[in-house]
Coordinates of C-alpha atoms in Angstrom, one line a residue:
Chain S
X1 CA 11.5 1.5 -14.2
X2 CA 11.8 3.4 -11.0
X3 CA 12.2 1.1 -7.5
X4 CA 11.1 3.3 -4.8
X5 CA 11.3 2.4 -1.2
X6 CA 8.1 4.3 1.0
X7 CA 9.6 5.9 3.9
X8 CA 6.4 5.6 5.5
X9 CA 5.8 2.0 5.6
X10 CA 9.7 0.8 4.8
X11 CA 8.4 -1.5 1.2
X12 CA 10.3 -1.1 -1.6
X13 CA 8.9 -1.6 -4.9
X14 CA 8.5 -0.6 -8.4
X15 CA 6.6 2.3 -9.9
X16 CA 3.4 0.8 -10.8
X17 CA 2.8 0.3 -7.4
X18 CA 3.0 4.4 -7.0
X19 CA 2.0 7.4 -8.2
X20 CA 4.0 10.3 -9.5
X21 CA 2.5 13.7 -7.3
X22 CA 4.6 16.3 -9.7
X23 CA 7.5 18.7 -8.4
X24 CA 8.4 18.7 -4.7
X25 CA 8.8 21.2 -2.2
X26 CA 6.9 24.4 -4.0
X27 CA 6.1 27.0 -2.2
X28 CA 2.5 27.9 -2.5
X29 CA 1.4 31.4 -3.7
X30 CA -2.5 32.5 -3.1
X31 CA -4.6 35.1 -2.9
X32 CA -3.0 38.6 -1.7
X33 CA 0.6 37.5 -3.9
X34 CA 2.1 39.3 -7.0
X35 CA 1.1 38.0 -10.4
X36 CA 4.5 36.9 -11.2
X37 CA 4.9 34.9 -7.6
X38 CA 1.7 33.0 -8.4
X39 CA 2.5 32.4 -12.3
X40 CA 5.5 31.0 -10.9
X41 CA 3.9 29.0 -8.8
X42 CA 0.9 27.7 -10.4
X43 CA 3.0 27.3 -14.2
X44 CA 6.7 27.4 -13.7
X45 CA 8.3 23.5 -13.0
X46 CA 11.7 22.6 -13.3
X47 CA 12.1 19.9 -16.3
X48 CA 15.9 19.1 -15.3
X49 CA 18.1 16.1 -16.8
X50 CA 19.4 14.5 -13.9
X51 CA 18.4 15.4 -10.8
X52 CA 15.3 15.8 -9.8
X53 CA 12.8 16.1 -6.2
X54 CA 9.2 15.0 -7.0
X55 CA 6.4 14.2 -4.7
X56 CA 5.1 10.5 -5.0
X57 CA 2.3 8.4 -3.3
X58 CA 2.1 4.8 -2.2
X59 CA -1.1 4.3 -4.1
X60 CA -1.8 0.8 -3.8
X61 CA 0.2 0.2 0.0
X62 CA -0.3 2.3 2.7
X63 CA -1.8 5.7 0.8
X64 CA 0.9 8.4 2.3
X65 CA 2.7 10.7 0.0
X66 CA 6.5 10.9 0.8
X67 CA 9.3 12.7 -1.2
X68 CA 12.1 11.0 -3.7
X69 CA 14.9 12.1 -5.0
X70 CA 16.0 10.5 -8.7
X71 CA 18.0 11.1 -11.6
X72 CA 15.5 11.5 -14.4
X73 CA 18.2 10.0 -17.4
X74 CA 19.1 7.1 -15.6
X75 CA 16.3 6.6 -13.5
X76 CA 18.8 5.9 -10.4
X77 CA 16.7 6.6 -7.1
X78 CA 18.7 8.6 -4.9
X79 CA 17.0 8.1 -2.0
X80 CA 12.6 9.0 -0.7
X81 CA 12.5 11.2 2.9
X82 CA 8.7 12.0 4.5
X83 CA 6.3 14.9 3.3
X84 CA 6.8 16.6 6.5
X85 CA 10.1 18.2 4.9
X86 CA 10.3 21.2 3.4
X87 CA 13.4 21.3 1.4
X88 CA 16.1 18.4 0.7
X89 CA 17.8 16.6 3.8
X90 CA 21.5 17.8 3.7
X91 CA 22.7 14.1 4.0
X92 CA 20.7 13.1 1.0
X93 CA 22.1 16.1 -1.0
X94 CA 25.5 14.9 -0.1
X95 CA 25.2 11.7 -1.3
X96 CA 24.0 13.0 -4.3
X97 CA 26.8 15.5 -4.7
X98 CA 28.9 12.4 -4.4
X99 CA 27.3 10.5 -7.3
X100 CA 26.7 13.2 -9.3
X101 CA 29.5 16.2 -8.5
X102 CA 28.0 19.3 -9.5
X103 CA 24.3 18.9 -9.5
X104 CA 21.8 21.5 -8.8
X105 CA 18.3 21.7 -8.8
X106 CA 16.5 24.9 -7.9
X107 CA 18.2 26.7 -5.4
X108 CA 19.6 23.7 -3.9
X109 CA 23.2 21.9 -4.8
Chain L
X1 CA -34.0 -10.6 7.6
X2 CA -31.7 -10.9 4.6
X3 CA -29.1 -13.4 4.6
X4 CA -25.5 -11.9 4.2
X5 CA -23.7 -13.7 0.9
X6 CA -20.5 -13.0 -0.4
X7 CA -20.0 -11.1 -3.8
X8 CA -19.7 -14.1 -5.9
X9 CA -21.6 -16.9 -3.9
X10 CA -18.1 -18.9 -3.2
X11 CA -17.2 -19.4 -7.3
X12 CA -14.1 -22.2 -7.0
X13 CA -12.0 -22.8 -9.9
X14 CA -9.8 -25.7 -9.7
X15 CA -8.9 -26.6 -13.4
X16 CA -5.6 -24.4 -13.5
X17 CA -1.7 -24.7 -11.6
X18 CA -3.4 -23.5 -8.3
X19 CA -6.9 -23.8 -6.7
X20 CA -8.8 -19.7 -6.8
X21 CA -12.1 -20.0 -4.5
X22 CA -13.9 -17.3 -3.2
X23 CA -13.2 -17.4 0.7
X24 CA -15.8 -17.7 3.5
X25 CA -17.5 -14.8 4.7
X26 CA -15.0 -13.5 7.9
X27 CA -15.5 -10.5 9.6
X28 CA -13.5 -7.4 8.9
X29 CA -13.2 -4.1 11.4
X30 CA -11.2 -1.2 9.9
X31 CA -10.0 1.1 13.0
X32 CA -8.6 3.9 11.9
X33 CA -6.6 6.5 14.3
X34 CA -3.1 6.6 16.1
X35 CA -2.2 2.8 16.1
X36 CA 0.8 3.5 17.9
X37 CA -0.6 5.3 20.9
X38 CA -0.9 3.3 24.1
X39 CA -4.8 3.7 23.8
X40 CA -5.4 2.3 21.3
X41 CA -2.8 -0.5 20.9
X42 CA -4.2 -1.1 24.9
X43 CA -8.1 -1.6 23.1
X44 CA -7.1 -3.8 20.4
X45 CA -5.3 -5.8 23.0
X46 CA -8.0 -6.1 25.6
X47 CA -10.6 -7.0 22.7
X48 CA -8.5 -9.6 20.0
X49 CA -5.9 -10.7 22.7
X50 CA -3.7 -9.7 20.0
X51 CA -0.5 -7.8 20.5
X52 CA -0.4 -4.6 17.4
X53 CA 1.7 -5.9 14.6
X54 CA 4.8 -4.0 13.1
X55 CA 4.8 -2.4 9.9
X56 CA 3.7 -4.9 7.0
X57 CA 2.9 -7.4 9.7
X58 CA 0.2 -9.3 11.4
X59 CA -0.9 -10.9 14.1
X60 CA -3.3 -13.5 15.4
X61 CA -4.5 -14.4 18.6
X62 CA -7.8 -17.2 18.7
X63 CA -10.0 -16.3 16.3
X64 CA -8.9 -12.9 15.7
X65 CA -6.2 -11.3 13.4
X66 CA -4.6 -7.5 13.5
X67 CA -3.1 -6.7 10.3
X68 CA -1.2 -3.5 9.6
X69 CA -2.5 -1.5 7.0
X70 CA -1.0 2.1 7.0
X71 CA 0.6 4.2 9.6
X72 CA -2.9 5.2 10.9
X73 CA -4.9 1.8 9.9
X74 CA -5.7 -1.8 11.1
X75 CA -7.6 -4.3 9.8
X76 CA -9.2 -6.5 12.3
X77 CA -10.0 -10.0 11.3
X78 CA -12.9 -12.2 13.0
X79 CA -15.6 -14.5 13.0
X80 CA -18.7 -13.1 10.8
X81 CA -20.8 -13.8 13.4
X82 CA -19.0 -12.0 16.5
X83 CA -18.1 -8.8 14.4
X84 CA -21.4 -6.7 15.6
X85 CA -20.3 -7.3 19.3
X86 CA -16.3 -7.1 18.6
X87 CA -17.0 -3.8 17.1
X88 CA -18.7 -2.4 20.3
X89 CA -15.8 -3.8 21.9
X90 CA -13.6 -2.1 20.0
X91 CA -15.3 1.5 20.1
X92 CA -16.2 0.9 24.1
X93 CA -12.4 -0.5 24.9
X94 CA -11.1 2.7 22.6
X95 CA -13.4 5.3 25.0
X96 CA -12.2 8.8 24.3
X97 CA -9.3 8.0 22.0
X98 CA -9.5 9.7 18.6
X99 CA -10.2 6.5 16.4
X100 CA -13.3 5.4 13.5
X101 CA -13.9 1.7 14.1
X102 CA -16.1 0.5 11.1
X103 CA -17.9 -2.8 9.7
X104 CA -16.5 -3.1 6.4
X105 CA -17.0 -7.2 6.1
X106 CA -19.7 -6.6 3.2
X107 CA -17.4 -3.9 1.7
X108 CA -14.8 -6.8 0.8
X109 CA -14.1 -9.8 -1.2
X110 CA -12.1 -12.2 0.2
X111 CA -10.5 -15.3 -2.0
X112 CA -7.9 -18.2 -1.7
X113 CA -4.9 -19.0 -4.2
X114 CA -3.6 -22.9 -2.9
X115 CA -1.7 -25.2 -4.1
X116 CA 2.5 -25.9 -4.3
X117 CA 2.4 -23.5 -7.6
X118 CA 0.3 -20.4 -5.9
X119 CA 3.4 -18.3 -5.0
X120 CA 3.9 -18.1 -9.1
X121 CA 0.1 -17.5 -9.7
X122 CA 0.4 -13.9 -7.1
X123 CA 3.4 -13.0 -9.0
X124 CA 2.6 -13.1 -11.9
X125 CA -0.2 -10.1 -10.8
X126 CA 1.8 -8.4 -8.0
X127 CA 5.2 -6.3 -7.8
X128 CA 5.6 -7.9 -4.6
X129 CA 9.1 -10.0 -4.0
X130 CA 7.2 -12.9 -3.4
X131 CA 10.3 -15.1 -3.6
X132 CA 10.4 -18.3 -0.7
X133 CA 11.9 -16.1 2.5
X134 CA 10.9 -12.7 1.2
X135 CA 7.3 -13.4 1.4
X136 CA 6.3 -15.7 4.7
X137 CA 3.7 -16.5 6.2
X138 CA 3.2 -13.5 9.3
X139 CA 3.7 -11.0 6.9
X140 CA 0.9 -8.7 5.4
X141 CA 1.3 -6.5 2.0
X142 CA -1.1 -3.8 0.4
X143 CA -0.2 -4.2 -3.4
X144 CA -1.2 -3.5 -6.6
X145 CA -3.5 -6.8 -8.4
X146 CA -3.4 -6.4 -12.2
X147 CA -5.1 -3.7 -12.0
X148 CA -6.7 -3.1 -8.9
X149 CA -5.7 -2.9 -5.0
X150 CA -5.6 -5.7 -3.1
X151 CA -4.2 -6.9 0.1
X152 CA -2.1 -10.0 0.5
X153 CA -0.9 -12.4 2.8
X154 CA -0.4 -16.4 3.6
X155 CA -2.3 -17.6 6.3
X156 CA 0.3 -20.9 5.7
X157 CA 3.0 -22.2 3.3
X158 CA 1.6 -22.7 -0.4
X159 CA -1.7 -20.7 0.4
X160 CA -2.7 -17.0 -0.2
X161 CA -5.4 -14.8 0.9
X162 CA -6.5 -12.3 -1.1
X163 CA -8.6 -9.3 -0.2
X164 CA -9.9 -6.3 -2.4
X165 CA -13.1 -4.3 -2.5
X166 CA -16.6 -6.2 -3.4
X167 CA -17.2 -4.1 -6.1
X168 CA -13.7 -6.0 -8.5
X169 CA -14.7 -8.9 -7.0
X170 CA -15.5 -10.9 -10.4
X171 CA -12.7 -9.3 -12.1
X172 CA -10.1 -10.2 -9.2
X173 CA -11.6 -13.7 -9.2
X174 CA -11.4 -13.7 -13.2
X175 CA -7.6 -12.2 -13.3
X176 CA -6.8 -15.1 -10.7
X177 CA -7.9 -18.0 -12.7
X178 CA -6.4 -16.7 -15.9
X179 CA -3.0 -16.5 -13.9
X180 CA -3.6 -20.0 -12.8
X181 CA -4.5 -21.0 -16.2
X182 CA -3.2 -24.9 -17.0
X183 CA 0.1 -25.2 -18.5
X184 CA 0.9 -21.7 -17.5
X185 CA 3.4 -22.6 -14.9
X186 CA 6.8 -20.2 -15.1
X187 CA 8.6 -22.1 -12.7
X188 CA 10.4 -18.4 -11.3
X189 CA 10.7 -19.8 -7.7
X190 CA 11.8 -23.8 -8.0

């Protein structure tokens, strides 16, 4: 079981309490894009053992969605970071890079 | 004029480890905006007397409460009978600041869990620490209940108020008594 901490309202708790919003930071493709950019887009997830970025959602506490970052074989929670971001904070990815030397997730490492 | 009644006419069930009764009617005000802009902490102020609480706090000035719901949300607690005026208050005292004040009193249910064993009857339904010191008194928590959300908090030591929306109403109040069921004490927190 994951224990997430919102960074919106500071409570930390377990997963029931959230709800899982799918991949984090993709880059929408719309009308007026090539095929393969919105194929990509609308089809194409990463499905990585270990590290992972998803969107989640404080369901049942204060309703704002907010990033995590976790390991998806051990469930570790490497740390959560607002919506308003638009690609990994570099201090999070460090701290991950310490845990797990090597990792890379997209085009992110 | 119809009279106002609560969604399940004050059931009380006192058989199990802790006392579940529907609470009284109280009046609720949901204001919804920027509750950290001066304009809006300055209306709340003028109206409740009440300072706005932190993060997963609340606070309680006379007979009215502020409790922190989200980022952008604050539950106002009062008298049933004083929340028609305390709501014109609220939108007059908020003037042009960008906020939605609204009546939800009949939009709630509102019980009670008492008793020295009430602490294990919440936990048992929420994934809330709600260990002696990390759940007080002062402090207010939007959790999951079983199945449903809820909000939480202890107006004193060995008491808990529960609110959800009047529609779970029976099944909250149900879920409640069968956590308080007799003989089902866990003893987690002695």
């Amino acid at each position: 079981m994951l224990i997430l901490t919102c960074p919106v309202c500071g409570v930390t708790a377990e997963e029931t309490e959230f709800h899982a919003g799918g991949e984090a930071h993709l880059k929408r493709f719309g009308p007026g894009s090539s095929e393969q950019d919105f194929e990509e887009y609308l089809f194409m997830r990463e499905n990585p053992r270990g590290v992972h970025f998803e969107r989640w959602r404080h369901v049942y506490g204060c309703g704002k969605w907010f990033h995590a970052a976790r390991c998806t074989t051990t469930l570790e929670v490497f740390g959560t970071y607002p919506a308003q971001t638009l690609e990994p904070p570099a201090d999070l990815c460090k701290s991950i890079s310490k845990k797990r030397p090597g990792w890379s997730w997209r085009e992110f490492s | 004029m119809s009279e106002p009644i609560t969604a399940l006419g004050g059931a009380v069930s006192q058989n199990g480890i802790a006392k579940v009764a529907e609470a009284a009617r109280e009046g609720m005000i949901t204001l919804r905006g920027d509750v950290t802009s001066a304009a809006v902490k300055k209306a709340l102020k003028s109206v409740t007397g009440a300072a706005m609480p932190g993060a997963g706090q609340m606070a309680t000035s006379g007979s009215y409460t502020l409790c922190w719901m989200s980022p952008d949300e604050v539950l106002v607690l009062c008298p049933a009978d004083t929340v028609g005026d305390t709501l014109t208050a609220l939108q007059n005292a908020a003037g042009t600041a960008h906020v939605l004040v609204v009546n939800v009193t009949d939009a709630r249910a509102s019980f009670t869990v008492a008793g020295p064993l009430a602490r294990e009857v919440m936990a048992k339904l929420c994934p809330v620490d709600l260990a002696p010191g990390a759940f007080e008194p002062g402090m207010f928590r939007r959790t999951r209940l079983a199945q449903v959300a809820a909000a939480v908090w202890m107006p004193e030591a060995e008491r808990f108020r529960i609110v959800c929306f009047r529609s779970q109403a029976r099944y909250v109040f149900d879920v409640l008594c069968v956590a308080a069921q007799e003989g089902s004490a866990v003893g987690a927190f002695n």
